[in-house]
Coordinates of C-alpha atoms and ligand atoms in Angstrom, one line a residue:
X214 CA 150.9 -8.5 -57.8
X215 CA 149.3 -5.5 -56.1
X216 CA 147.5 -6.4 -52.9
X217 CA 145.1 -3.4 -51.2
X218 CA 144.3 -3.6 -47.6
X219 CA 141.5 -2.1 -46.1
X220 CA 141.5 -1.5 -42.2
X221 CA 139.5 1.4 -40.1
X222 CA 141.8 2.0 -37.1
X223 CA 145.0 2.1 -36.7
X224 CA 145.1 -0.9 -34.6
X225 CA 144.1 -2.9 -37.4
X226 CA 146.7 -1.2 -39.7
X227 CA 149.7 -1.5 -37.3
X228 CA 150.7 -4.8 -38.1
X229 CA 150.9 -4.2 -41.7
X230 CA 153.8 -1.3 -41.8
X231 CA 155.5 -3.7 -39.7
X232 CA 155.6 -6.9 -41.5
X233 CA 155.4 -5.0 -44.7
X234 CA 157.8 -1.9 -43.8
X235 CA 155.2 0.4 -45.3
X236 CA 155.6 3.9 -45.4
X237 CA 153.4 6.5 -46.1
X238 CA 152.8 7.4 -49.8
X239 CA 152.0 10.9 -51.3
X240 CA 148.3 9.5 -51.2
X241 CA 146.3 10.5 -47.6
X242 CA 146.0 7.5 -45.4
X243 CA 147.8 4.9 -47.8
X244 CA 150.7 3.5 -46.8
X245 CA 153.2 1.7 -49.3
X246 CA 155.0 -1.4 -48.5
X247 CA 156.4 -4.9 -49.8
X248 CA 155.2 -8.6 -48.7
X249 CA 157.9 -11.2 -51.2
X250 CA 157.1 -10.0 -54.7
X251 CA 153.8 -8.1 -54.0
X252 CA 153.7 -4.5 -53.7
X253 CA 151.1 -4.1 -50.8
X254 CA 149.0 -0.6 -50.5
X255 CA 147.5 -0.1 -47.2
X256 CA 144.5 2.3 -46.6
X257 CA 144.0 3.6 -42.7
X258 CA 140.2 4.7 -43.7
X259 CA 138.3 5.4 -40.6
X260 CA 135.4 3.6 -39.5
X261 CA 132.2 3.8 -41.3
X262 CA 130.5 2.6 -44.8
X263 CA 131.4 6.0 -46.9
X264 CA 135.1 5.6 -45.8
X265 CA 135.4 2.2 -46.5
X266 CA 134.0 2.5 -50.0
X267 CA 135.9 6.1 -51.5
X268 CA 139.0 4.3 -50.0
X269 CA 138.2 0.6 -51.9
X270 CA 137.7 2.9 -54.9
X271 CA 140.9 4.8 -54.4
X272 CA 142.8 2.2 -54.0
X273 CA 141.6 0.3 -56.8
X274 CA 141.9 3.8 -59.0
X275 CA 145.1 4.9 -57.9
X276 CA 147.1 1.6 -58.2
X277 CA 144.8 -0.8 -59.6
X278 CA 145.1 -3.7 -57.0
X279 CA 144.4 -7.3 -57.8
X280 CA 143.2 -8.0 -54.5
X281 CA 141.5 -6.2 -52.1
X282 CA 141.4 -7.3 -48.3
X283 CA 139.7 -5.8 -45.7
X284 CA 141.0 -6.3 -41.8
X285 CA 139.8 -5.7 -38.6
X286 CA 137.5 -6.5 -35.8
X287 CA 133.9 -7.2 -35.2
X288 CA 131.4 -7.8 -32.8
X289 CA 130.6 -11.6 -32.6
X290 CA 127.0 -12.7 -33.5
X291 CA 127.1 -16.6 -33.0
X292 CA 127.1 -19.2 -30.8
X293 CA 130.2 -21.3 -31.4
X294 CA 132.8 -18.7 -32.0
X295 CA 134.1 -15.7 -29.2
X296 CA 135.8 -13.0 -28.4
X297 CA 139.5 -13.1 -30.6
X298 CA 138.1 -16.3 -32.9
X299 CA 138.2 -15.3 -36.5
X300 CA 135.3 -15.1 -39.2
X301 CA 136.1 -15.3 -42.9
X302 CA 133.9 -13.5 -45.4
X303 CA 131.8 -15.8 -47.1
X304 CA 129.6 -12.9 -47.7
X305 CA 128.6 -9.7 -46.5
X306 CA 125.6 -7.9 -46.6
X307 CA 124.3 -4.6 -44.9
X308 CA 122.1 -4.9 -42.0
X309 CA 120.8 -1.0 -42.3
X310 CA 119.6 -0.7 -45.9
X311 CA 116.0 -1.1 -46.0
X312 CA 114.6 -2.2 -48.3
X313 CA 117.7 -4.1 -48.9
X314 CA 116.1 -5.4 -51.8
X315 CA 116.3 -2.3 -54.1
X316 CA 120.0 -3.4 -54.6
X317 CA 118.3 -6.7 -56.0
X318 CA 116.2 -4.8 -58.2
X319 CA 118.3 -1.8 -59.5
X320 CA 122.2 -1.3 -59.9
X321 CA 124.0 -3.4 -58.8
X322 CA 121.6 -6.1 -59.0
X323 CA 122.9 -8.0 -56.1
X324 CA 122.6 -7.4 -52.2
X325 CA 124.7 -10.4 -50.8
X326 CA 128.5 -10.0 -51.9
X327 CA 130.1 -13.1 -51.9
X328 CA 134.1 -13.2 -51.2
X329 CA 136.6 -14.9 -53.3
X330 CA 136.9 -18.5 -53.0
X331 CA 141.0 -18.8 -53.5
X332 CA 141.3 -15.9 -50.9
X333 CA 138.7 -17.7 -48.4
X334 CA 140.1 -20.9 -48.8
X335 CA 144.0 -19.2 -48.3
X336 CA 142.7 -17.7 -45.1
X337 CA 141.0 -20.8 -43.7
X338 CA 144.4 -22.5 -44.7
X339 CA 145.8 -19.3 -42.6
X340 CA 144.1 -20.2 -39.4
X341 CA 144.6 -23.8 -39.4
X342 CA 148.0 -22.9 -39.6
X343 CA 149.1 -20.0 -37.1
X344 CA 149.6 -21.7 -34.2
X345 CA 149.2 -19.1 -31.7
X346 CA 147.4 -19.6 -28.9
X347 CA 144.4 -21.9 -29.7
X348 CA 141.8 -20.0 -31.4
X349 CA 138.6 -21.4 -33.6
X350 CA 137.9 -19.6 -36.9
X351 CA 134.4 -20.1 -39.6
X352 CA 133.5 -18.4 -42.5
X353 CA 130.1 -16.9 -42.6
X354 CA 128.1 -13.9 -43.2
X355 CA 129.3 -10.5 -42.2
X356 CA 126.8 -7.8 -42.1
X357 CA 127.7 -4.3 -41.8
X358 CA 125.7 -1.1 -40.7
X359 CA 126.6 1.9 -39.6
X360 CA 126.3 1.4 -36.0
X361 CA 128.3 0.2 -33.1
X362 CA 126.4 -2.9 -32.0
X363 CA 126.0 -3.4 -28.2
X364 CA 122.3 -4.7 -27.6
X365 CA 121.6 -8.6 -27.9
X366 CA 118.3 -7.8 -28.7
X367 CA 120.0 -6.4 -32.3
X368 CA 122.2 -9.5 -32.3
X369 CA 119.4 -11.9 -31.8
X370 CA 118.1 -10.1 -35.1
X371 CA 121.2 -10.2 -36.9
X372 CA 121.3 -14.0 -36.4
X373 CA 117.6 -14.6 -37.3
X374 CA 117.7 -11.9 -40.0
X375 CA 120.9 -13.0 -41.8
X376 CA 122.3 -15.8 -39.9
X377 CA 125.0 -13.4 -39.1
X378 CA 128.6 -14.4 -38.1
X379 CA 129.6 -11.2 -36.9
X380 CA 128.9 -7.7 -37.9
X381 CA 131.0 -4.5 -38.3
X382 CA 131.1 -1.3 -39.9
X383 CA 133.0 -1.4 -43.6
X384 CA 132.6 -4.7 -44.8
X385 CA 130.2 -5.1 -47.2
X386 CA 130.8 -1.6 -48.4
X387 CA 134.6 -3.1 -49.5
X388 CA 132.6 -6.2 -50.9
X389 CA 130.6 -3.9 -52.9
X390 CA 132.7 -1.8 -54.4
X391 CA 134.8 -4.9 -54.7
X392 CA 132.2 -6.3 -57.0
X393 CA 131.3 -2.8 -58.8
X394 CA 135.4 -3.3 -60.0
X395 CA 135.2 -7.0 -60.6
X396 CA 138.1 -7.0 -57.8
X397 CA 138.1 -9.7 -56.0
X398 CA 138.1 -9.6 -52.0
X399 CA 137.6 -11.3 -48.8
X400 CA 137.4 -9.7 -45.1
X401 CA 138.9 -11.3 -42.1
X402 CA 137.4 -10.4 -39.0
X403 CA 139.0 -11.4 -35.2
X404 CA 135.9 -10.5 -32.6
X405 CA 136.4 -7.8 -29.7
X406 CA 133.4 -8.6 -28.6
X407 CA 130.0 -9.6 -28.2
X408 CA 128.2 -6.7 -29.5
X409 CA 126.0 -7.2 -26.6
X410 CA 125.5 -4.5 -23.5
X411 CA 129.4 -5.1 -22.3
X412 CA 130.4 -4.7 -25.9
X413 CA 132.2 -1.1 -25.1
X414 CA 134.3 -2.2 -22.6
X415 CA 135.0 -5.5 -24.1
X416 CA 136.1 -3.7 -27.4
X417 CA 138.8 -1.2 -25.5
X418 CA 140.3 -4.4 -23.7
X419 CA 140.5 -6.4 -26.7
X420 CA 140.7 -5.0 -30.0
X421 CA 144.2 -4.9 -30.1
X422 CA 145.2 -8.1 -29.3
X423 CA 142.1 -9.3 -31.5
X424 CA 143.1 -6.8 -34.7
X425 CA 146.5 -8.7 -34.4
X426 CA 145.3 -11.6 -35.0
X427 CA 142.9 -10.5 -38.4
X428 CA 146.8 -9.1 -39.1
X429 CA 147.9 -12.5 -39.1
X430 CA 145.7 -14.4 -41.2
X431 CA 145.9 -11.6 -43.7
X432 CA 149.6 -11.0 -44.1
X433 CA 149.7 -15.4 -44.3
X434 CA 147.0 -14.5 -47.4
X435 CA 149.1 -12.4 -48.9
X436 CA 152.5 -14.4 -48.1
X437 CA 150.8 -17.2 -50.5
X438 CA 149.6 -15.5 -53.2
Ligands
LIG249 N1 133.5 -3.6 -34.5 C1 133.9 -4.3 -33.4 N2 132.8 -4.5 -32.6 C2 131.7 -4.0 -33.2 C3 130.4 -4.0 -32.8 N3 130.0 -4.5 -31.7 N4 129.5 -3.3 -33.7 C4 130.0 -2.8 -34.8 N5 131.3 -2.8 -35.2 C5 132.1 -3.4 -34.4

């Protein structure tokens, strides 16, 4: 199978060429590799909704992938989960489009992307499994925007608006495209922070260590497909 991975920095690409020996292809910012079987295509995209979906398309035009997963870190939104627990897409939606509801009403119809259930229930199976260091994981809502969330008075809307998980900046874009291609998708998400007022410094201390662990989950995805 053909496996696409979405990430936006390269701390939440690292992992990949690693465990997948990935190299760069003659395509900007995709990077070939091998996981078993699966040919695995990963796309270093750059933060941001507009990246995230011309790359999603890319990768779906260029080597028409049967799976699309999208990587990385967020800014946790809830109450029971922290910094470095894990969120698996349920859905995503965007937390900037207003009204939100013209994607209900024209093309494409829907504003609330839902993930794939095989690929959700694989990554739940994923963190029950990586034994690590102790870490709790849900899956949830995502909501993406383009904005770097550090205000709890934006969180506090996030939760009441869309009983938002966690949000971060490509997700739902993947998911949409993702449904415009009738690809299906799931995003794993390990939290920096608390997209509150010490989100900044909280995201440079741990969004390495908390990209890792989206890695993880991921590549254990793809190891079972
Ligand atoms: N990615 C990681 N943390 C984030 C935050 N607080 N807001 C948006 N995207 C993020």
């Amino acid at each position: 199978m053909k496996i696409g991975i979405i990430a936006a920095l390269d701390c939440e690409m690292v992992e990949f060429c690693k465990d997948f020996g990935a190299k760069p292809s003659k395509y900007y910012g995709i990077y070939e590799g091998k996981c078993a079987e699966h040919d695995v295509y990963i796309s270093l995209v750059g933060v941001g909704k507009v990246n995230a979906a011309a790359n999603t398309q890319r990768l779906i035009d260029l080597f028409d992938v049967d799976y699309v997963i999208n990587s990385g870190v967020a800014g946790c939104t809830c109450n029971h989960l922290g910094v470095c627990d894990v969120v698996v897409s349920k859905e995503l939606t965007y937390h900037d489009f207003y009204p939100i509801g013209v994607l209900d009403k024209y093309a494409p119809n829907a504003s609330v992307f839902k993930a794939d259930e095989k690929l959700i229930s694989l990554a739940c199976e994923a963190c029950e499994n990586i034994k690590d260091d102790g870490f709790k994981f849900d899956t949830g809502m995502i909501v993406t925007g383009d904005q770097f969330v550090e205000d709890s008075n934006v969180v506090a809307r996030l939760r009441a608006d869309y009983n938002a998980f966690c949000t971060e900046m490509e997700g739902a874009a993947v998911a949409h495209v993702c449904v415009l291609n009738k690809v299906p998708f799931v995003v794993i998400r390990a939290m920096s922070d608390n997209a509150d007022e010490d989100a900044d410094m909280s995201f440079e201390e741990m969004s390495a260590v908390a990209a890792k662990r989206a890695s993880f989950v991921s590549t254990y995805i793809i190891s079972k497909l």
